[in-house]
Short mmCIF file of C-alpha atoms (C1' of nucleotides) in Angstrom, two decimals:
data_model
loop_
_atom_site.label_atom_id
_atom_site.label_comp_id
_atom_site.label_asym_id
_atom_site.label_seq_id
_atom_site.Cartn_x
_atom_site.Cartn_y
_atom_site.Cartn_z
CA MET A 1 -0.11 0.16 0.30
CA ALA A 2 1.11 3.70 -0.64
CA ALA A 3 0.40 4.83 2.99
CA THR A 4 2.66 2.45 4.45
CA ALA A 5 5.52 3.73 2.26
CA GLU A 6 4.29 7.61 3.03
CA LEU A 7 6.77 8.03 5.82
CA LEU A 8 8.61 11.18 7.07
CA LYS A 9 12.01 12.34 8.18
CA ILE A 10 11.75 13.65 11.69
CA GLY A 11 12.15 17.27 10.71
CA ASP A 12 8.87 17.31 8.23
CA PHE A 13 7.34 15.19 11.03
CA ALA A 14 7.71 17.37 13.68
CA ARG A 15 6.04 20.00 11.46
CA LEU A 16 3.04 17.83 10.58
CA ALA A 17 2.76 17.87 14.20
CA GLY A 18 3.45 21.20 15.51
CA THR A 19 6.56 20.48 17.39
CA ASN A 20 10.53 20.05 17.36
CA LEU A 21 12.93 17.11 17.21
CA ARG A 22 13.96 17.65 20.67
CA THR A 23 10.34 17.16 21.65
CA LEU A 24 9.90 14.01 19.94
CA ARG A 25 13.50 12.24 20.41
CA TYR A 26 12.29 12.72 23.99
CA TYR A 27 9.26 11.15 23.74
CA GLU A 28 10.72 8.34 22.62
CA GLU A 29 13.11 8.08 25.31
CA VAL A 30 10.62 7.78 27.90
CA GLY A 31 8.04 5.88 25.56
CA LEU A 32 5.34 7.84 24.83
CA ILE A 33 5.85 7.58 20.83
CA ALA A 34 8.43 5.99 18.17
CA PRO A 35 9.26 5.85 14.87
CA ALA A 36 7.26 3.63 12.55
CA SER A 37 10.67 2.51 11.16
CA ARG A 38 14.41 3.38 11.51
CA SER A 39 16.84 3.91 8.31
CA GLY A 40 20.38 1.64 8.23
CA GLY A 41 21.71 5.16 9.76
CA GLY A 42 20.00 5.60 12.35
CA PHE A 43 17.30 7.77 10.79
CA ARG A 44 14.06 7.75 12.54
CA TYR A 45 10.87 7.52 9.84
CA TYR A 46 6.84 8.72 11.34
CA ARG A 47 3.90 7.46 10.03
CA ARG A 48 1.83 10.41 9.26
CA SER A 49 -1.17 9.42 11.18
CA ASP A 50 1.29 9.21 14.42
CA ALA A 51 0.91 13.14 14.41
CA HIS A 52 -2.14 12.52 16.00
CA ARG A 53 -0.67 11.19 19.07
CA VAL A 54 1.72 13.84 19.27
CA ALA A 55 -1.55 16.21 19.31
CA LEU A 56 -2.92 14.66 21.81
CA ILE A 57 -0.14 14.43 24.03
CA HIS A 58 0.34 18.26 23.48
CA ASP A 59 -3.64 18.30 24.70
CA LEU A 60 -3.12 16.19 27.89
CA GLN A 61 0.11 18.36 28.52
CA ALA A 62 -1.64 21.24 28.53
CA LEU A 63 -4.11 20.05 30.85
CA GLY A 64 -1.50 19.67 33.62
CA LEU A 65 -0.10 16.16 33.25
CA ALA A 66 2.81 14.14 34.02
CA LEU A 67 4.40 12.83 30.74
CA GLU A 68 4.50 9.53 32.95
CA ARG A 69 0.73 9.54 33.73
CA ILE A 70 -0.03 10.22 30.14
CA ARG A 71 2.20 7.21 29.25
CA GLU A 72 -0.35 5.28 30.95
CA LEU A 73 -3.22 6.77 29.64
CA VAL A 74 -2.01 6.16 26.28
CA ARG A 75 -0.43 2.70 26.81
CA VAL A 76 -3.89 1.22 25.89
CA HIS A 77 -1.74 -2.06 23.97
CA GLU A 78 -0.05 -3.34 27.17
CA ALA A 79 -1.42 -7.20 27.54
CA PRO A 80 -3.95 -8.54 27.77
CA VAL A 81 -4.56 -7.32 24.57
CA ASP A 82 -8.13 -8.74 23.79
CA ARG A 83 -10.60 -7.01 22.28
CA ALA A 84 -12.46 -5.94 25.26
CA SER A 85 -9.79 -4.63 27.52
CA PHE A 86 -8.30 -2.72 24.38
CA LEU A 87 -11.40 -0.96 24.13
CA SER A 88 -12.24 -0.26 27.84
CA ARG A 89 -8.93 0.91 28.50
CA VAL A 90 -9.34 3.40 24.84
CA ARG A 91 -12.45 4.47 26.41
CA ALA A 92 -11.15 5.16 30.31
CA ALA A 93 -8.71 7.44 28.19
CA LEU A 94 -11.04 9.19 26.82
CA CYS A 95 -13.49 9.52 29.77
CA GLU A 96 -10.50 10.77 31.92
CA HIS A 97 -9.50 13.67 28.71
CA ALA A 98 -13.07 14.62 28.88
CA ARG A 99 -13.14 14.55 32.90
CA LEU A 100 -10.16 16.57 32.66
CA ILE A 101 -11.68 19.01 30.16
CA ASP A 102 -14.83 19.64 31.90
CA ALA A 103 -12.85 20.45 34.95
CA LYS A 104 -10.67 23.08 33.72
CA VAL A 105 -13.30 24.35 31.59
CA SER A 106 -15.11 25.20 34.95
CA ALA A 107 -12.16 27.01 36.75
CA LEU A 108 -11.32 29.25 33.98
CA GLU A 109 -15.14 30.11 33.92
CA GLU A 110 -14.69 31.13 37.24
CA GLN A 111 -11.34 32.64 36.52
CA ARG A 112 -12.91 34.53 33.77
CA GLY A 113 -16.05 35.75 36.34
CA ARG A 114 -12.93 37.40 38.44
CA VAL A 115 -11.30 39.10 36.18
CA ALA A 116 -14.54 40.66 34.88
CA SER A 117 -15.38 41.51 38.47
CA ALA A 118 -11.72 42.85 38.62
CA LEU A 119 -12.29 45.06 35.42
CA ALA A 120 -15.62 46.68 36.59
CA LYS A 121 -14.50 47.78 39.87
CA LEU A 122 -11.34 48.88 37.58
CA GLY A 123 -13.92 50.90 36.04
CA GLN A 124 -14.77 52.53 38.40
CA CYS A 125 -11.32 53.54 39.93
CA GLU A 126 -10.39 55.44 36.63
CA GLY A 127 -13.54 58.02 37.05
CA CYS A 128 -12.72 57.83 40.73
CA VAL A 129 -10.49 61.00 42.78
CA HIS A 130 -8.82 58.81 45.12
CA SER A 131 -5.68 57.72 44.35
CA PRO A 132 -4.40 53.81 45.00
CA THR A 133 -1.17 54.69 44.93
CA ASP A 134 -0.50 57.40 47.39
CA GLY A 135 1.09 55.88 50.21
CA GLU A 136 0.49 52.41 51.45
CA GLU A 137 -2.87 51.97 51.30
CA HIS A 138 -4.14 51.70 47.40
CA CYS A 139 -8.35 52.15 48.90
CA ARG A 140 -7.95 49.06 50.24
CA PRO A 141 -10.86 48.66 51.23
CA CYS A 142 -12.08 51.10 48.58
CA ALA A 143 -12.42 54.48 49.95
CA ARG A 144 -16.00 54.83 48.29
CA THR A 145 -17.87 52.24 49.07
CA GLY A 146 -16.52 50.71 51.82
CA GLU A 147 -16.24 47.82 50.16
CA PRO A 148 -13.17 44.88 50.18
CA LEU A 149 -11.82 45.43 46.41
CA PRO A 150 -12.27 42.45 44.43
CA ASP A 151 -9.69 39.66 45.15
CA LEU A 152 -7.66 40.49 41.92
CA LEU A 153 -7.64 43.90 41.91
CA SER A 154 -6.01 43.08 45.40
CA ALA A 155 -3.58 40.93 43.91
CA LEU A 156 -2.29 43.76 41.71
CA PHE A 157 -2.64 46.88 44.24
CA MET B 1 -4.67 48.98 62.97
CA ALA B 2 -5.03 45.54 63.98
CA ALA B 3 -4.76 44.51 59.93
CA THR B 4 -1.28 45.21 59.87
CA ALA B 5 -0.34 43.44 62.62
CA GLU B 6 -1.75 40.20 61.19
CA LEU B 7 1.16 38.82 59.65
CA LEU B 8 1.56 35.23 59.07
CA LYS B 9 4.89 32.99 59.13
CA ILE B 10 5.49 31.11 56.06
CA GLY B 11 3.69 27.62 56.79
CA ASP B 12 0.22 29.20 57.66
CA PHE B 13 0.39 32.04 54.47
CA ALA B 14 1.30 28.36 52.48
CA ARG B 15 -1.49 26.91 53.81
CA LEU B 16 -3.82 29.93 53.34
CA ALA B 17 -2.61 30.35 49.84
CA GLY B 18 -2.83 27.06 48.92
CA THR B 19 1.00 26.51 47.85
CA ASN B 20 3.76 25.20 50.10
CA LEU B 21 7.45 26.58 51.24
CA ARG B 22 9.68 26.14 48.75
CA THR B 23 7.05 27.84 46.05
CA LEU B 24 7.05 30.98 47.81
CA ARG B 25 10.41 31.58 48.59
CA TYR B 26 11.40 30.80 45.34
CA TYR B 27 9.02 32.97 44.24
CA GLU B 28 10.81 35.01 45.98
CA GLU B 29 14.22 35.16 44.82
CA VAL B 30 12.63 35.53 40.90
CA GLY B 31 11.24 39.01 42.19
CA LEU B 32 7.58 38.00 42.17
CA ILE B 33 6.24 37.69 45.54
CA ALA B 34 7.77 38.98 48.94
CA PRO B 35 7.18 38.62 52.60
CA ALA B 36 5.76 42.06 54.22
CA SER B 37 8.47 41.58 56.58
CA ARG B 38 11.54 39.58 58.18
CA SER B 39 11.64 38.91 61.56
CA GLY B 40 15.42 39.51 63.25
CA GLY B 41 15.88 35.88 63.04
CA GLY B 42 15.11 36.35 59.34
CA PHE B 43 11.37 34.32 60.03
CA ARG B 44 8.85 35.65 56.82
CA TYR B 45 6.18 37.29 57.94
CA TYR B 46 3.85 37.80 55.25
CA ARG B 47 -0.04 39.41 54.68
CA ARG B 48 -2.92 37.75 54.36
CA SER B 49 -4.17 40.21 51.26
CA ASP B 50 -0.95 38.68 49.60
CA ALA B 51 -2.40 35.00 49.15
CA HIS B 52 -4.66 36.65 46.51
CA ARG B 53 -1.28 37.30 44.77
CA VAL B 54 -0.31 33.71 44.92
CA ALA B 55 -3.49 32.62 43.73
CA LEU B 56 -3.07 35.08 40.43
CA ILE B 57 0.24 33.84 39.87
CA HIS B 58 -0.86 30.08 40.05
CA ASP B 59 -3.84 30.91 37.67
CA LEU B 60 -1.51 32.39 35.13
CA GLN B 61 1.02 29.43 35.50
CA ALA B 62 -1.83 27.45 35.01
CA LEU B 63 -2.96 29.13 31.56
CA GLY B 64 0.68 28.52 30.20
CA LEU B 65 2.63 31.41 31.14
CA ALA B 66 6.53 31.44 32.76
CA LEU B 67 7.16 32.95 35.80
CA GLU B 68 9.76 35.70 34.24
CA ARG B 69 6.23 36.74 31.70
CA ILE B 70 4.04 36.78 35.21
CA ARG B 71 6.64 39.34 36.64
CA GLU B 72 6.09 41.45 33.56
CA LEU B 73 2.56 41.52 33.74
CA VAL B 74 1.88 42.16 37.57
CA ARG B 75 4.74 44.83 38.14
CA VAL B 76 2.07 47.23 38.02
CA HIS B 77 4.45 49.58 40.78
CA GLU B 78 7.45 50.44 38.47
CA ALA B 79 7.92 53.69 37.79
CA PRO B 80 6.65 56.10 36.78
CA VAL B 81 3.82 55.49 39.17
CA ASP B 82 2.08 57.77 38.31
CA ARG B 83 -2.16 57.18 38.84
CA ALA B 84 -2.75 57.09 34.90
CA SER B 85 0.11 54.63 34.25
CA PHE B 86 -0.62 52.35 37.33
CA LEU B 87 -4.30 52.18 36.82
CA SER B 88 -3.90 51.17 32.54
CA ARG B 89 -0.95 48.56 34.08
CA VAL B 90 -3.28 47.19 36.26
CA ARG B 91 -6.00 47.33 33.24
CA ALA B 92 -3.46 45.94 30.68
CA ALA B 93 -2.92 42.99 32.81
CA LEU B 94 -6.55 42.10 33.28
CA CYS B 95 -7.06 42.31 29.92
CA GLU B 96 -4.06 39.95 29.25
CA HIS B 97 -5.51 37.38 31.62
CA ALA B 98 -8.55 37.50 29.88
CA ARG B 99 -7.90 37.53 26.36
CA LEU B 100 -5.52 34.49 27.83
CA ILE B 101 -8.42 32.21 29.16
CA ASP B 102 -10.94 32.71 26.37
CA ALA B 103 -8.09 31.65 24.15
CA LYS B 104 -7.76 28.48 26.16
CA VAL B 105 -10.93 27.94 26.97
CA SER B 106 -12.43 27.80 23.14
CA ALA B 107 -9.43 25.53 22.64
CA LEU B 108 -10.43 23.07 25.24
CA GLU B 109 -14.16 23.52 23.86
CA GLU B 110 -12.59 22.17 20.29
CA GLN B 111 -10.81 19.54 22.34
CA ARG B 112 -13.88 18.38 24.41
CA GLY B 113 -16.11 17.66 20.50
CA ARG B 114 -13.26 15.93 19.59
CA VAL B 115 -13.24 13.39 22.59
CA ALA B 116 -16.61 12.91 22.15
CA SER B 117 -16.28 11.93 18.33
CA ALA B 118 -13.93 9.36 19.67
CA LEU B 119 -15.95 8.42 22.20
CA ALA B 120 -19.27 8.26 20.14
CA LYS B 121 -17.30 5.92 16.80
CA LEU B 122 -15.88 4.09 20.12
CA GLY B 123 -19.03 2.72 20.88
CA GLN B 124 -19.76 1.95 17.40
CA CYS B 125 -17.06 0.24 17.52
CA GLU B 126 -18.07 -1.64 21.32
CA GLY B 127 -21.25 -2.99 19.03
CA CYS B 128 -18.90 -3.79 15.67
CA VAL B 129 -17.41 -7.54 14.87
CA HIS B 130 -14.16 -6.29 13.59
CA SER B 131 -11.04 -6.47 15.80
CA PRO B 132 -8.87 -3.13 15.88
CA THR B 133 -7.00 -5.85 17.90
CA ASP B 134 -6.15 -7.83 14.97
CA GLY B 135 -3.27 -7.72 13.08
CA GLU B 136 -1.43 -4.26 12.62
CA GLU B 137 -4.73 -2.58 11.05
CA HIS B 138 -6.77 -1.98 13.80
CA CYS B 139 -9.67 -0.81 11.57
CA ARG B 140 -8.01 2.18 9.76
CA PRO B 141 -10.56 3.39 7.91
CA CYS B 142 -13.60 1.39 9.73
CA ALA B 143 -14.29 -1.52 8.06
CA ARG B 144 -18.16 -0.80 8.60
CA THR B 145 -18.23 2.88 7.13
CA GLY B 146 -15.22 2.96 5.39
CA GLU B 147 -14.89 6.49 6.87
CA PRO B 148 -11.12 7.83 8.61
CA LEU B 149 -11.38 7.28 12.36
CA PRO B 150 -11.98 10.73 14.35
CA ASP B 151 -7.99 11.75 14.57
CA LEU B 152 -8.06 10.98 18.94
CA LEU B 153 -8.74 7.34 17.99
CA SER B 154 -6.37 7.49 15.47
CA ALA B 155 -4.00 8.68 17.95
CA LEU B 156 -4.97 5.44 20.34
CA PHE B 157 -5.33 2.47 17.96
"C1'" DT C 1 14.62 23.48 77.87
"C1'" DT C 2 11.39 21.07 74.80
"C1'" DG C 3 8.99 20.82 70.36
"C1'" DC C 4 7.83 22.88 65.77
"C1'" DT C 5 9.00 25.56 62.72
"C1'" DC C 6 11.97 28.67 59.88
"C1'" DC C 7 16.52 29.47 57.90
"C1'" DT C 8 19.82 28.62 54.31
"C1'" DC C 9 22.90 25.72 51.07
"C1'" DA C 10 22.82 22.62 47.94
"C1'" DC C 11 22.34 18.75 44.90
"C1'" DG C 12 18.19 16.18 42.12
"C1'" DT C 13 14.20 15.87 38.57
"C1'" DC C 14 11.11 16.45 35.12
"C1'" DA C 15 11.07 18.23 30.08
"C1'" DC C 16 12.65 19.80 27.10
"C1'" DG C 17 16.87 23.96 24.56
"C1'" DT C 18 21.26 24.83 22.75
"C1'" DG C 19 25.18 23.30 20.50
"C1'" DA C 20 29.61 20.11 19.40
"C1'" DG C 21 31.14 16.96 16.77
"C1'" DG C 22 30.54 13.54 13.05
"C1'" DT C 23 27.53 10.91 9.69
"C1'" DG C 24 23.62 9.36 6.29
"C1'" DG C 25 20.58 10.53 1.80
"C1'" DC C 26 19.33 12.66 -2.50
"C1'" DT D 1 31.01 16.16 -4.66
"C1'" DT D 2 27.87 19.16 -2.19
"C1'" DG D 3 24.31 21.00 0.86
"C1'" DC D 4 20.63 19.95 4.28
"C1'" DT D 5 18.79 16.91 7.40
"C1'" DC D 6 20.03 14.00 10.53
"C1'" DC D 7 22.64 11.57 14.89
"C1'" DT D 8 24.39 10.66 19.81
"C1'" DC D 9 26.13 13.28 23.55
"C1'" DA D 10 26.13 15.90 27.11
"C1'" DC D 11 25.76 20.25 29.30
"C1'" DG D 12 22.43 24.43 30.83
"C1'" DT D 13 17.62 25.93 32.21
"C1'" DC D 14 12.94 26.33 34.79
"C1'" DA D 15 10.04 25.67 38.56
"C1'" DC D 16 10.55 23.75 41.89
"C1'" DG D 17 11.33 18.73 45.42
"C1'" DT D 18 14.11 16.81 48.83
"C1'" DG D 19 17.41 16.28 52.53
"C1'" DA D 20 21.18 18.52 55.60
"C1'" DG D 21 22.39 21.02 59.14
"C1'" DG D 22 21.76 24.90 61.76
"C1'" DT D 23 18.72 28.53 64.40
"C1'" DG D 24 14.45 31.51 65.70
"C1'" DG D 25 10.34 31.44 68.73
"C1'" DC D 26 6.22 30.99 71.94
#
DNA sequence: TTGCTCCTCACGTCACGTGAGGTGGC
DNA sequence: TTGCTCCTCACGTCACGTGAGGTGGC
């Protein structure tokens, strides 16, 4: 088949996968992804489709997982490799991935709300006569409302 | 004032801020956050309100920012420190934070969609007679529909 | 004085970055 | 044969982790 012949050297594969040579070699070293084959001179040759695996690893890293944890998740081909346990491992990995994404998204939405509150309060500060840069007090609490500042503004003031 | 006297030793402050001693000392070393004061014996004493700053740093790290970039963002007290430039730096930091969150959330929502597609296809695989663990082919493309697998399934198969 | 907490080195680790010096492939 | 890409060390870096050995604070 033509598909099996379509192998890429590490440079082209890195470009396709949106990464670099060092990272691919390191992933190989820690058992995350290996080239489909090697030339006699030691050149690594990758399948185009393996770029999806690299993308998955990147996505899981961005969710805060360590490479060892990722390796456990994506190693679905370990014994016993009967059809049922293989598919259930794939399902477990996908469910865990989904769980991580959902948790991260809701954490980010909370964060986003806090940033919005801070920006709203900052709008009031900009139209206010009190100066947060006088002395050490920085309008904590707000000299106009007497209320404490949003946590994020407090972090920056 | 009582508030200025309410200082915490590093252990209690770390617990409050959800971090640990080493991280706080490292943040201090790279100029991210310093204790409000030190005792004669060198003990660090932190203000409770500075825990919000630690939380902000954590949140920005989780968004993928390096500590040096975070330091640039949160250093709003550098010269010139007139009211206008101070407030505009705070605004810039908050806007950048919001931008990063929005970008991350939409990336995660795309990811989430891909995971859902993979799980849906996997459901078909579980009720299918073809075995993706036979030989090297792993049903690429799907033996029933002839269509390529979702990228995420391809990454795991 | 006794515990507990804190202090400062300082070496280790994870996930790469960055050359050095040498060889493979069309 | 000429470039360009690739190879394997191997040391450097970032953001801490983890003791070692010693001292501060109620």
